[in-house]
XYZ file of C-alpha atoms in Angstrom:
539
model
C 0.000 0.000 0.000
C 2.757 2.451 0.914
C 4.708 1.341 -2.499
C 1.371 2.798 -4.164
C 1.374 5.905 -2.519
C 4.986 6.365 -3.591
C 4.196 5.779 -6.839
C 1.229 8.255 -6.723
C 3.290 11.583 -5.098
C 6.260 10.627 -7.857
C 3.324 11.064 -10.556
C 1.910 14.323 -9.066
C 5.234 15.735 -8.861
C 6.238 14.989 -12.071
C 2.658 16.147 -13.034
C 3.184 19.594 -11.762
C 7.376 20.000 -12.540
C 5.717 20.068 -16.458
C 3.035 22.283 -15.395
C 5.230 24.976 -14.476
C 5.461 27.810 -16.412
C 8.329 29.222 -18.413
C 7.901 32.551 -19.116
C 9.825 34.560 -16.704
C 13.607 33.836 -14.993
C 11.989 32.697 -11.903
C 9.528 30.401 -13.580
C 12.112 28.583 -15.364
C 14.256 28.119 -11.719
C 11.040 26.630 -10.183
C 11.230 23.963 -12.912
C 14.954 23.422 -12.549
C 14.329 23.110 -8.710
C 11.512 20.619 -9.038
C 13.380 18.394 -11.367
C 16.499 17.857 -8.959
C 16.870 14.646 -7.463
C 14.372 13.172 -9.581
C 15.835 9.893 -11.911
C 14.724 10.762 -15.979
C 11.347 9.427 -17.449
C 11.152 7.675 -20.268
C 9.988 9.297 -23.024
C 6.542 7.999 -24.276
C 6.937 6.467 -28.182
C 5.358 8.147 -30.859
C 2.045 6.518 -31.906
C 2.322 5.469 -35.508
C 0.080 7.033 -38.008
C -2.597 4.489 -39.689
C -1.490 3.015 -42.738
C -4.019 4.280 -46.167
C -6.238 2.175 -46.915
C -5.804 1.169 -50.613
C -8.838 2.317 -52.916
C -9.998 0.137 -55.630
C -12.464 1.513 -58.422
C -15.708 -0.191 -58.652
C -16.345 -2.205 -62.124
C -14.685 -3.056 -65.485
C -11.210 -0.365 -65.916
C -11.265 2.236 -68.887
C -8.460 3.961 -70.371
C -7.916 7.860 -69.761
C -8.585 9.960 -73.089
C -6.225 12.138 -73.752
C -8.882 15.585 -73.705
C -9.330 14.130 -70.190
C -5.709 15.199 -69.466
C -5.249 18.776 -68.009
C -1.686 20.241 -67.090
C -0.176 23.990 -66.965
C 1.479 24.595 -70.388
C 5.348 24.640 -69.818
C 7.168 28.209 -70.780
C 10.277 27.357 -72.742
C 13.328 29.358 -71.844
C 14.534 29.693 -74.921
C 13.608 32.812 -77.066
C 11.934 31.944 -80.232
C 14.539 31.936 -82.812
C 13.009 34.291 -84.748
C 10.486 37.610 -84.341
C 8.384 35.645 -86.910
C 8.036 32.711 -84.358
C 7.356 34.766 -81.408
C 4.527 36.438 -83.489
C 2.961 33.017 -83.863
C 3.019 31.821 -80.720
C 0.917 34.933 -79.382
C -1.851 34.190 -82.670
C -4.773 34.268 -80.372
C -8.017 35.617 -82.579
C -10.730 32.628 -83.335
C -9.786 31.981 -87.705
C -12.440 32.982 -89.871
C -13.126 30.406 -92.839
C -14.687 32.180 -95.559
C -14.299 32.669 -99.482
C -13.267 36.036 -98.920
C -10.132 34.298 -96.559
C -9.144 32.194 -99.749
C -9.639 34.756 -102.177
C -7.231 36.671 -100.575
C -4.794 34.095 -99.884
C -4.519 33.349 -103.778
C -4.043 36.943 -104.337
C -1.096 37.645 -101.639
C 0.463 34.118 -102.179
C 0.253 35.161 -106.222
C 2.802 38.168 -105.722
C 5.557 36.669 -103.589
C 8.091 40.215 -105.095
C 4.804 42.591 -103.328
C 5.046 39.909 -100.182
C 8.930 40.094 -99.972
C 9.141 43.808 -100.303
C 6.084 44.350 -97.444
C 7.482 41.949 -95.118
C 11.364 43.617 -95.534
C 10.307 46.946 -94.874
C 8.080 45.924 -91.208
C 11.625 44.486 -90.210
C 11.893 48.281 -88.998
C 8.707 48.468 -87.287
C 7.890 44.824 -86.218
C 9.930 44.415 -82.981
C 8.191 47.455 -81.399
C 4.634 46.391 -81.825
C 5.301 42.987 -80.705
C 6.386 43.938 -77.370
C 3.668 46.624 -77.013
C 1.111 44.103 -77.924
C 2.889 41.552 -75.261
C 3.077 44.045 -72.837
C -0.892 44.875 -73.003
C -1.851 40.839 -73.236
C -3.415 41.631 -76.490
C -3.518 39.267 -79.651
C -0.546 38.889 -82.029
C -2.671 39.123 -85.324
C -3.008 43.001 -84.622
C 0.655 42.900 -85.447
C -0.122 41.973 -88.745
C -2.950 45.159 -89.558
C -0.451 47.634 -90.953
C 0.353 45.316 -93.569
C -3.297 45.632 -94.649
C -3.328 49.350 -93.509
C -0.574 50.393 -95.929
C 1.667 47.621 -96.426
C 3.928 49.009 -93.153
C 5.008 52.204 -95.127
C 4.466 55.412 -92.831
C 4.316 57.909 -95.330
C 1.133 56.381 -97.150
C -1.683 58.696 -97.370
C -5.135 57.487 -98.619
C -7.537 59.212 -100.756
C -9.384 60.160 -97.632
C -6.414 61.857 -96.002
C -5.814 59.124 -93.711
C -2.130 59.171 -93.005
C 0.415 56.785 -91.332
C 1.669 53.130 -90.919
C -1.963 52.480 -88.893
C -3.799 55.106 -91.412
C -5.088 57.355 -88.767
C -7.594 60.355 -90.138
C -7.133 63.962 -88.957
C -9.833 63.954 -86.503
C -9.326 60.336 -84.981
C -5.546 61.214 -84.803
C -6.972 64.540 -82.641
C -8.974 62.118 -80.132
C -5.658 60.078 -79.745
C -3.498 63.012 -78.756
C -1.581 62.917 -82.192
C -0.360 66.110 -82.994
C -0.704 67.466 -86.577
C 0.622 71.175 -87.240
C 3.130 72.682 -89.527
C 6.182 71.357 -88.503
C 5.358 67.423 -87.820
C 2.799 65.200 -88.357
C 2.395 62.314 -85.562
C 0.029 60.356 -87.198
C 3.140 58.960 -89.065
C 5.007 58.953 -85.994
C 6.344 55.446 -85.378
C 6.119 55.385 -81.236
C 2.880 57.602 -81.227
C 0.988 56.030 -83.551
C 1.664 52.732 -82.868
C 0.505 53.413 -78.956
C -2.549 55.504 -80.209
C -3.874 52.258 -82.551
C -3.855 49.901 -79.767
C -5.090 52.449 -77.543
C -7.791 52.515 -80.297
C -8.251 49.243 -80.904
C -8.342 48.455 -77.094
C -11.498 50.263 -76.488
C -13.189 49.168 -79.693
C -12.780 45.417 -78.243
C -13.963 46.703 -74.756
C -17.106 48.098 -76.959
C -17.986 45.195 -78.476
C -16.539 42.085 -76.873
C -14.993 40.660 -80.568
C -11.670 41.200 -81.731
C -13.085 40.738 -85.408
C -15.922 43.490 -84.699
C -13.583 45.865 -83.269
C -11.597 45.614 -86.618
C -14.430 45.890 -88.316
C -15.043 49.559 -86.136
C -11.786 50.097 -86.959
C -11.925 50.412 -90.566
C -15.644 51.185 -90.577
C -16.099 53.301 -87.654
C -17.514 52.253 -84.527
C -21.004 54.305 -84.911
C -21.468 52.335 -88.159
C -20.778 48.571 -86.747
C -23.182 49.498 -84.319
C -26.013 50.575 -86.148
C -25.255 47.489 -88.402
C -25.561 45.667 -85.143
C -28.745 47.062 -83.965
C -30.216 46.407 -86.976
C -29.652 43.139 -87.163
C -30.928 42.796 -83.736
C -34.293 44.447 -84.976
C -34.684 41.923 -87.519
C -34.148 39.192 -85.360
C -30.500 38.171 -87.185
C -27.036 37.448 -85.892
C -24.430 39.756 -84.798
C -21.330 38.384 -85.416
C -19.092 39.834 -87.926
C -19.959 37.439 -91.047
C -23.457 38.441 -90.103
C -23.599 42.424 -90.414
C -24.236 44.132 -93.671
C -21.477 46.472 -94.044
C -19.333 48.053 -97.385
C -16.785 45.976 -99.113
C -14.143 46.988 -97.810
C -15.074 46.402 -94.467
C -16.205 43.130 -95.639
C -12.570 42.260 -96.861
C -10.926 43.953 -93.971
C -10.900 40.771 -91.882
C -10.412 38.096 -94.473
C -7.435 39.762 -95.834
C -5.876 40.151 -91.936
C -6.827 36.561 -91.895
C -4.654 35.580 -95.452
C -2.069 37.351 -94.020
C -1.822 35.614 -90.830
C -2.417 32.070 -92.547
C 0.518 33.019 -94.866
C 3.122 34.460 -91.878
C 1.798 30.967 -90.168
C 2.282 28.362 -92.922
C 5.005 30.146 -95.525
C 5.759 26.731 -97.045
C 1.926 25.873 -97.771
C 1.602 29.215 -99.918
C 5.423 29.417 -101.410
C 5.671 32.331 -99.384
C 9.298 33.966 -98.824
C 9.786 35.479 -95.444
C 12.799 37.627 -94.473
C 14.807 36.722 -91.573
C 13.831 39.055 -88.742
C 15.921 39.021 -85.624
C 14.156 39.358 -82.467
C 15.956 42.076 -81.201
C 14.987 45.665 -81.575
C 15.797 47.504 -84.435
C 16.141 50.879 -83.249
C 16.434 52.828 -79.998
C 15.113 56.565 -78.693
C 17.791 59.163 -78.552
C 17.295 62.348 -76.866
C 17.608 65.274 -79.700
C 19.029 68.441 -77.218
C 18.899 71.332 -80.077
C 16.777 71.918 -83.436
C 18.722 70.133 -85.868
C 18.508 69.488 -89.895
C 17.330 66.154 -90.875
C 20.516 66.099 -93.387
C 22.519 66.881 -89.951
C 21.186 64.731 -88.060
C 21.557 61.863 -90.303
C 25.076 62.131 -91.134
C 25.698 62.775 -87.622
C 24.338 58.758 -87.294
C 25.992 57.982 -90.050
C 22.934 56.766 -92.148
C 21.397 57.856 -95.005
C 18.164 60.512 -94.956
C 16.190 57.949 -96.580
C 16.680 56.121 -93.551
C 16.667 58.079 -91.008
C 12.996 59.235 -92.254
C 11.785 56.043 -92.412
C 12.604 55.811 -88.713
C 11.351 59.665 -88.152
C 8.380 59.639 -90.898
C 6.494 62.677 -88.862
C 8.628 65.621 -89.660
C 7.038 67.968 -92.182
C 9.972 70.287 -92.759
C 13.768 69.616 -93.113
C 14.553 71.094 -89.547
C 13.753 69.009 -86.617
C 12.379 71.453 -83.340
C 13.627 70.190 -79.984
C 11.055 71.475 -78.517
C 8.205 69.762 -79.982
C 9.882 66.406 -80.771
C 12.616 65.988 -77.786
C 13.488 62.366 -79.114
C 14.453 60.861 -82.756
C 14.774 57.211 -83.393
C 17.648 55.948 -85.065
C 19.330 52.358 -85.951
C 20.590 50.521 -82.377
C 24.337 50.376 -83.292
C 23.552 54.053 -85.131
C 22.621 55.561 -81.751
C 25.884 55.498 -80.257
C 27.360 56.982 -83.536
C 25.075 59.913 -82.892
C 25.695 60.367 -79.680
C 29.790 60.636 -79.848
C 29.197 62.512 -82.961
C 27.189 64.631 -81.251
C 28.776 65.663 -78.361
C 32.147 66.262 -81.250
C 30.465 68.309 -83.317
C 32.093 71.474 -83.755
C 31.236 73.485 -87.431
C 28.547 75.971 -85.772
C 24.762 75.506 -85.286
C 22.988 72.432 -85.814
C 20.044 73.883 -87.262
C 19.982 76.340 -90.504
C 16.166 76.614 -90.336
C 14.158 78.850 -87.863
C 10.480 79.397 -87.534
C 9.090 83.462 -88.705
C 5.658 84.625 -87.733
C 3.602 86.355 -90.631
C 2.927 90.309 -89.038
C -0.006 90.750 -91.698
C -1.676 88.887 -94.240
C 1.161 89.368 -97.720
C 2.186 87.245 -100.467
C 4.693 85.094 -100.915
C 6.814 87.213 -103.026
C 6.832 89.663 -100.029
C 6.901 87.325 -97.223
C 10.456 86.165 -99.427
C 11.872 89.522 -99.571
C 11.185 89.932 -96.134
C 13.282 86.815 -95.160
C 15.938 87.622 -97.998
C 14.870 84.468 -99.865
C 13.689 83.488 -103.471
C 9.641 83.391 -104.016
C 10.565 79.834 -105.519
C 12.777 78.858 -102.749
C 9.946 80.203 -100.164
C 7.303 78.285 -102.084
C 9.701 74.784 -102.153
C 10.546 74.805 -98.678
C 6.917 75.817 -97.083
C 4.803 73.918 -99.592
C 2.880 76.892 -100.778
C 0.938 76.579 -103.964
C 0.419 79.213 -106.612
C -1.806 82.319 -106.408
C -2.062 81.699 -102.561
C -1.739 84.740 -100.037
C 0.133 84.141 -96.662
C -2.395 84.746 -93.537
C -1.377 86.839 -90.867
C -0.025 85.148 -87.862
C 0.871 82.148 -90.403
C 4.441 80.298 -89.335
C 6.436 79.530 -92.151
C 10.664 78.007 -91.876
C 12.944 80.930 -93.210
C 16.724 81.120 -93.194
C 18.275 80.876 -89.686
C 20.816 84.228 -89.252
C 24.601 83.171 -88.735
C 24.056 85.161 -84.809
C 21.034 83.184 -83.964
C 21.226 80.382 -81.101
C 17.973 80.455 -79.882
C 15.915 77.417 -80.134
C 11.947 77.589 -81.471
C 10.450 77.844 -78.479
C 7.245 75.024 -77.512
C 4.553 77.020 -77.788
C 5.606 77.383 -81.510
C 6.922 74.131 -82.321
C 3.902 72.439 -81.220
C 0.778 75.051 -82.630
C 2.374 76.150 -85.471
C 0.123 76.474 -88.530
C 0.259 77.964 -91.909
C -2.926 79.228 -93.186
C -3.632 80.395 -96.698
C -6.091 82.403 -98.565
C -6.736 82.518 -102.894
C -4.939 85.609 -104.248
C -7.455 87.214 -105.747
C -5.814 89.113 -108.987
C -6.230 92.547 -108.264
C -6.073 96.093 -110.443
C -3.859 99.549 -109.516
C -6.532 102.417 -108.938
C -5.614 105.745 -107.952
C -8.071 107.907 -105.947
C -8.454 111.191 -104.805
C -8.697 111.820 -100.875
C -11.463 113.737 -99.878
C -11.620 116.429 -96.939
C -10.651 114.366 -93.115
C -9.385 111.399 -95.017
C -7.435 108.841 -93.450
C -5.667 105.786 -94.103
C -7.995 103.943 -91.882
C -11.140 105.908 -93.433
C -10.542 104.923 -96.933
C -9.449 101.336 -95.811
C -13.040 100.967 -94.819
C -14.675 102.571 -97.342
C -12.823 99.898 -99.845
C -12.732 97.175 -97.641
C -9.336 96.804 -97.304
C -6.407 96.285 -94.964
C -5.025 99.553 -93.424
C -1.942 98.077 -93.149
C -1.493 97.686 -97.066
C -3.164 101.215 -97.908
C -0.165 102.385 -95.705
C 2.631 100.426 -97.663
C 1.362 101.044 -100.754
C 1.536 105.113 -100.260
C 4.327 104.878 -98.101
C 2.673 106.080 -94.920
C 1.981 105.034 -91.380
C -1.285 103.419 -90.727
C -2.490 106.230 -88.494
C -1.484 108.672 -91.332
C -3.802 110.983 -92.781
C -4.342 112.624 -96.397
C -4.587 116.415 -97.623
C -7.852 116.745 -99.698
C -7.233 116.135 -103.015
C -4.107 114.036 -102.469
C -3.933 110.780 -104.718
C -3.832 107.376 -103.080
C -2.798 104.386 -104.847
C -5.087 101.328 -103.675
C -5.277 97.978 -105.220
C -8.573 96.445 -105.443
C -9.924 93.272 -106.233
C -10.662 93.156 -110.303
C -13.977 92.627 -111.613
C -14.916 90.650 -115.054
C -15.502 93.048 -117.766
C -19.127 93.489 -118.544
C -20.338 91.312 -121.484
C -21.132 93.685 -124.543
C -24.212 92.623 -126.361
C -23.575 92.660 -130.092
C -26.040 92.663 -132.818
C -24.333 90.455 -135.905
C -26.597 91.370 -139.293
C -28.126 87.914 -140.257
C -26.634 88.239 -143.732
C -23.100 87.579 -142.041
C -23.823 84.302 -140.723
C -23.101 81.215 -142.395
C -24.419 78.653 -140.699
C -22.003 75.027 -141.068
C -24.543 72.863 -139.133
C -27.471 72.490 -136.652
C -24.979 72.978 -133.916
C -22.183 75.942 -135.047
C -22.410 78.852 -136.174
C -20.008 80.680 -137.871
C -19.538 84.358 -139.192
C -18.448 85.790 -142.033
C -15.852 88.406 -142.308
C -17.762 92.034 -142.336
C -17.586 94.344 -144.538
C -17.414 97.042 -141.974
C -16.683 96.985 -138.318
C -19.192 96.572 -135.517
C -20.183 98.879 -133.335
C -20.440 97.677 -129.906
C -23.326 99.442 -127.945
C -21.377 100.905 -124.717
C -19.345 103.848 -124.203
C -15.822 104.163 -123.688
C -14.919 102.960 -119.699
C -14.325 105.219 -117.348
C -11.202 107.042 -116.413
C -9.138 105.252 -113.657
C -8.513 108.584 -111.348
C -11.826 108.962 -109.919
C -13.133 110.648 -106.330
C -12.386 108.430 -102.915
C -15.860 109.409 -101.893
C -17.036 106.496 -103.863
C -15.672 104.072 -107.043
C -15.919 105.786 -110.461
C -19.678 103.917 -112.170
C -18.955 102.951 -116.285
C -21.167 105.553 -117.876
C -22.412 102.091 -120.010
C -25.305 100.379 -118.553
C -24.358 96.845 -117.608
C -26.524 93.962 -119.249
C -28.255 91.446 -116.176
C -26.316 88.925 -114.951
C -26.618 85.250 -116.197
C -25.569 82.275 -113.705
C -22.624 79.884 -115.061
């Protein structure tokens, strides 16, 4: 019995030695303490878990199909060999099977020289768009729309003033933050337009939840696919894209992206030739730190112009404004040319081109003298057309002065505009000032520009003019009244139903109008013709 109660206080003890706390210094003492003197316990063995119980499948086995079969797709760490491979791996539009597809497939796959020559010049281009189109998850076929667009040249322009590689019009290029003014055009702008198309094209897809209707919006419009949609709706019909009623060339939009991808996919099915295009990029951004000529700038990275506008297809004008276009592209090994050529260069200013601001509305011959240039060479270099009049506060690129350093400012460089106005053809007329004339009076009274009525007499604007005093103006010249002129019918010889012809008269005709009237006449209003002018008949 005593052996028992041994055994019991050796339990409790041992029960309350591992009850003891251990959170403080004199907690973990107490356990030390109650431990002493005490022989060690076993420890108790770990209980084994139980062993699974093996599962057998109720009836006759099958074998696993292989659609059965899911697994995560394994990402090979090895670049695609080629930007042509990479560009199929990311084809990720549904394929449209129509005639329209193999229509256009025989008519690409026909022309291999028009293939070869579209495919060589995206080598530029390609690289860029791929990664943008990566780097927004979109599909790689979209890579593939400029050569529908305008066969990946940047320069194109359509017949309805659409303009770029991605064939932007003026007022979608507006919407898209694509500047368009005198000096630069960024609807042709590689890097803009390229992030204003997907921009595009990612909201027409967010519109209408199909990558093949948002193409269609594309080329279409995105009011029109959706009245083509509605309408369908209305009659009860299908939406898709092969079910809309739309204009043919919307209706060979698709298909033709479609023959292109099915070509770029398969080349050996269609005998296609496909240049080798590294996937690597082609150019790089380089940060332009003064206005420089476009001949400058391209010799400075050692390339030819040709090439460095296809690279730079948004400047207008052969000087290139820091200010509004702080970065030019240029070959990747070319940019480091640049760069040490650059920072080398030591034969003056960069730029012989500077921007002039028209003080009046003047012609071109003027505006010329005024800039000590040729009318020609101010025509050329401004793209000014004949018998067109330079509007005041017009911008036009003049002759930079050997002194000047200073840049075109931003303001300029990005709002610049040229506006024109017909030259109307215009006659000399001398009048005679009355009593209180002015310049300014008798600019109003003829509807002209004070301004000019000053230069042509040689005055100030706020000049005025003794009574009597002539002053040369130069108006805008009116068609001669039409004379009517009685032929006797004897002097008619009539050749057919249709012509008549007359005969040479005996003695001349009189016309029935007096002699026009004298050119000097009173400035208190225009000198009348003392003839009688016949109705007027509309043309």
């Amino acid at each position: 019995m005593t052996m028992y109660k041994l055994l019991a206080l050796t339990a409790v003890l041992a029960l309350a030695g591992c009850a003891t706390t251990t959170g403080g210094p004199g907690g973990n003492q107490a356990a030390v303490e109650s431990r002493e003197g005490q022989p060690p316990q076993a420890q108790p063995a770990p209980v084994a878990a139980p062993a699974p119980q093996a599962v057998f499948p109720a009836g006759p086995l099958s074998a696993i199909q292989s659609s059965e079969v899911s697994s995560q797709r394994v990402t090979s760490l090895e670049p695609p060999p080629d930007l042509w491979g990479r560009i199929r791996k990311g084809f990720a539009m549904p394929n449209l099977e129509t005639d329209h597809v193999r229509k256009h497939e025989q008519w690409y796959s026909t022309r291999p020289d028009y293939m070869l020559r579209m495919t060589d010049r995206s080598r530029k281009y390609l690289f860029h768009i791929v990664e943008e189109l990566e780097r927004r998850n979109m599909p790689m076929e979209l890579a593939l729309l400029p050569f529908i667009e305008s066969a990946f040249n940047p320069q194109a322009v359509s017949s309805a003033r659409a303009a770029g590689m991605w064939q932007f019009m003026p007022a979608t290029g507006k919407d898209f933050e694509l500047k368009q003014n005198f000096f630069r055009d960024d609807r042709r702008d590689v890097l803009a337009s390229t992030r204003a198309a997907l921009d595009y094209l990612q909201r027409l897809h967010g519109m209408f939840g199909d990558w093949h209707l948002a193409l269609a919006a594309y080329n279409w419009g995105e009011g029109s696919v959706g009245r083509a949609i509605k309408a369908n709706q209305r009659a009860g019909l299908g939406t898709a894209y092969t079910d809309l009623n739309m204009p043919d060339e919307t209706r060979n939009y698709v298909p033709k992206l479609q023959a292109v991808k099915n070509i770029i996919a398969n080349p050996e099915q269609f005998r296609a030739e496909l240049p080798n295009i590294e996937n690597h990029p082609y150019f790089q951004s380089v940060t332009l730190e003064r206005d420089m000529d476009v001949e400058l700038a391209a010799r400075l990275a050692d390339v030819s112009v040709d090439d460095f506008k296809a690279l730079n297809p948004q400047h207008n004008r052969p000087v290139i404004l820091a200010a509004g276009t702080p970065q030019i592209l240029l070959p990747w090994d070319n940019a480091t040319v640049f760069k040490r050529n650059f920072a080398e260069y030591s034969q003056g200013r960069f730029a012989s081109w500077t921007a002039w601001s028209a003080p009046s509305t003047m012609t071109v011959a003027e505006a010329a003298r005024r800039n000590g240039m040729s009318e020609a060479d101010m025509r050329a270099v401004n793209s000014i057309p004949p018998r067109m009049l330079i509007k005041s506060g017009s911008v036009l690129i003049v002759p930079r002065g050997s002194a000047s350093q200073h840049d075109v400012t931003s303001q300029v460089a990005d709002n610049a505009q040229l506006s024109l106005a017909p030259e109307m053809s215009t006659r000399r007329m001398v009048v005679k000032a009355g009593k209180h004339d002015t310049v300014a009076s008798i600019a109003r009274r003829y509807k002209l520009p004070a301004s000019q009525v000053a230069q042509w007499n040689d005055v100030s604007t706020s000049a005025g003019f003794k009574p009597g005093q002539q002053v040369v103006l130069h108006v805008a010249a009116r068609a001669a009244p039409r004379i009517a002129v009685k032929v006797p019918q004897k002097a008619v010889v009539r050749t057919s139903a249709t012509r008549v012809v007359p005969k040479r008269a005996t003695a001349p005709v009189k016309a029935a109008a007096k002699a026009p009237a004298k050119p000097v006449a009173s400035a208190k209003a225009p000198a009348k013709p003392t003839a009688k002018a016949p109705a007027k008949t509309s043309r």
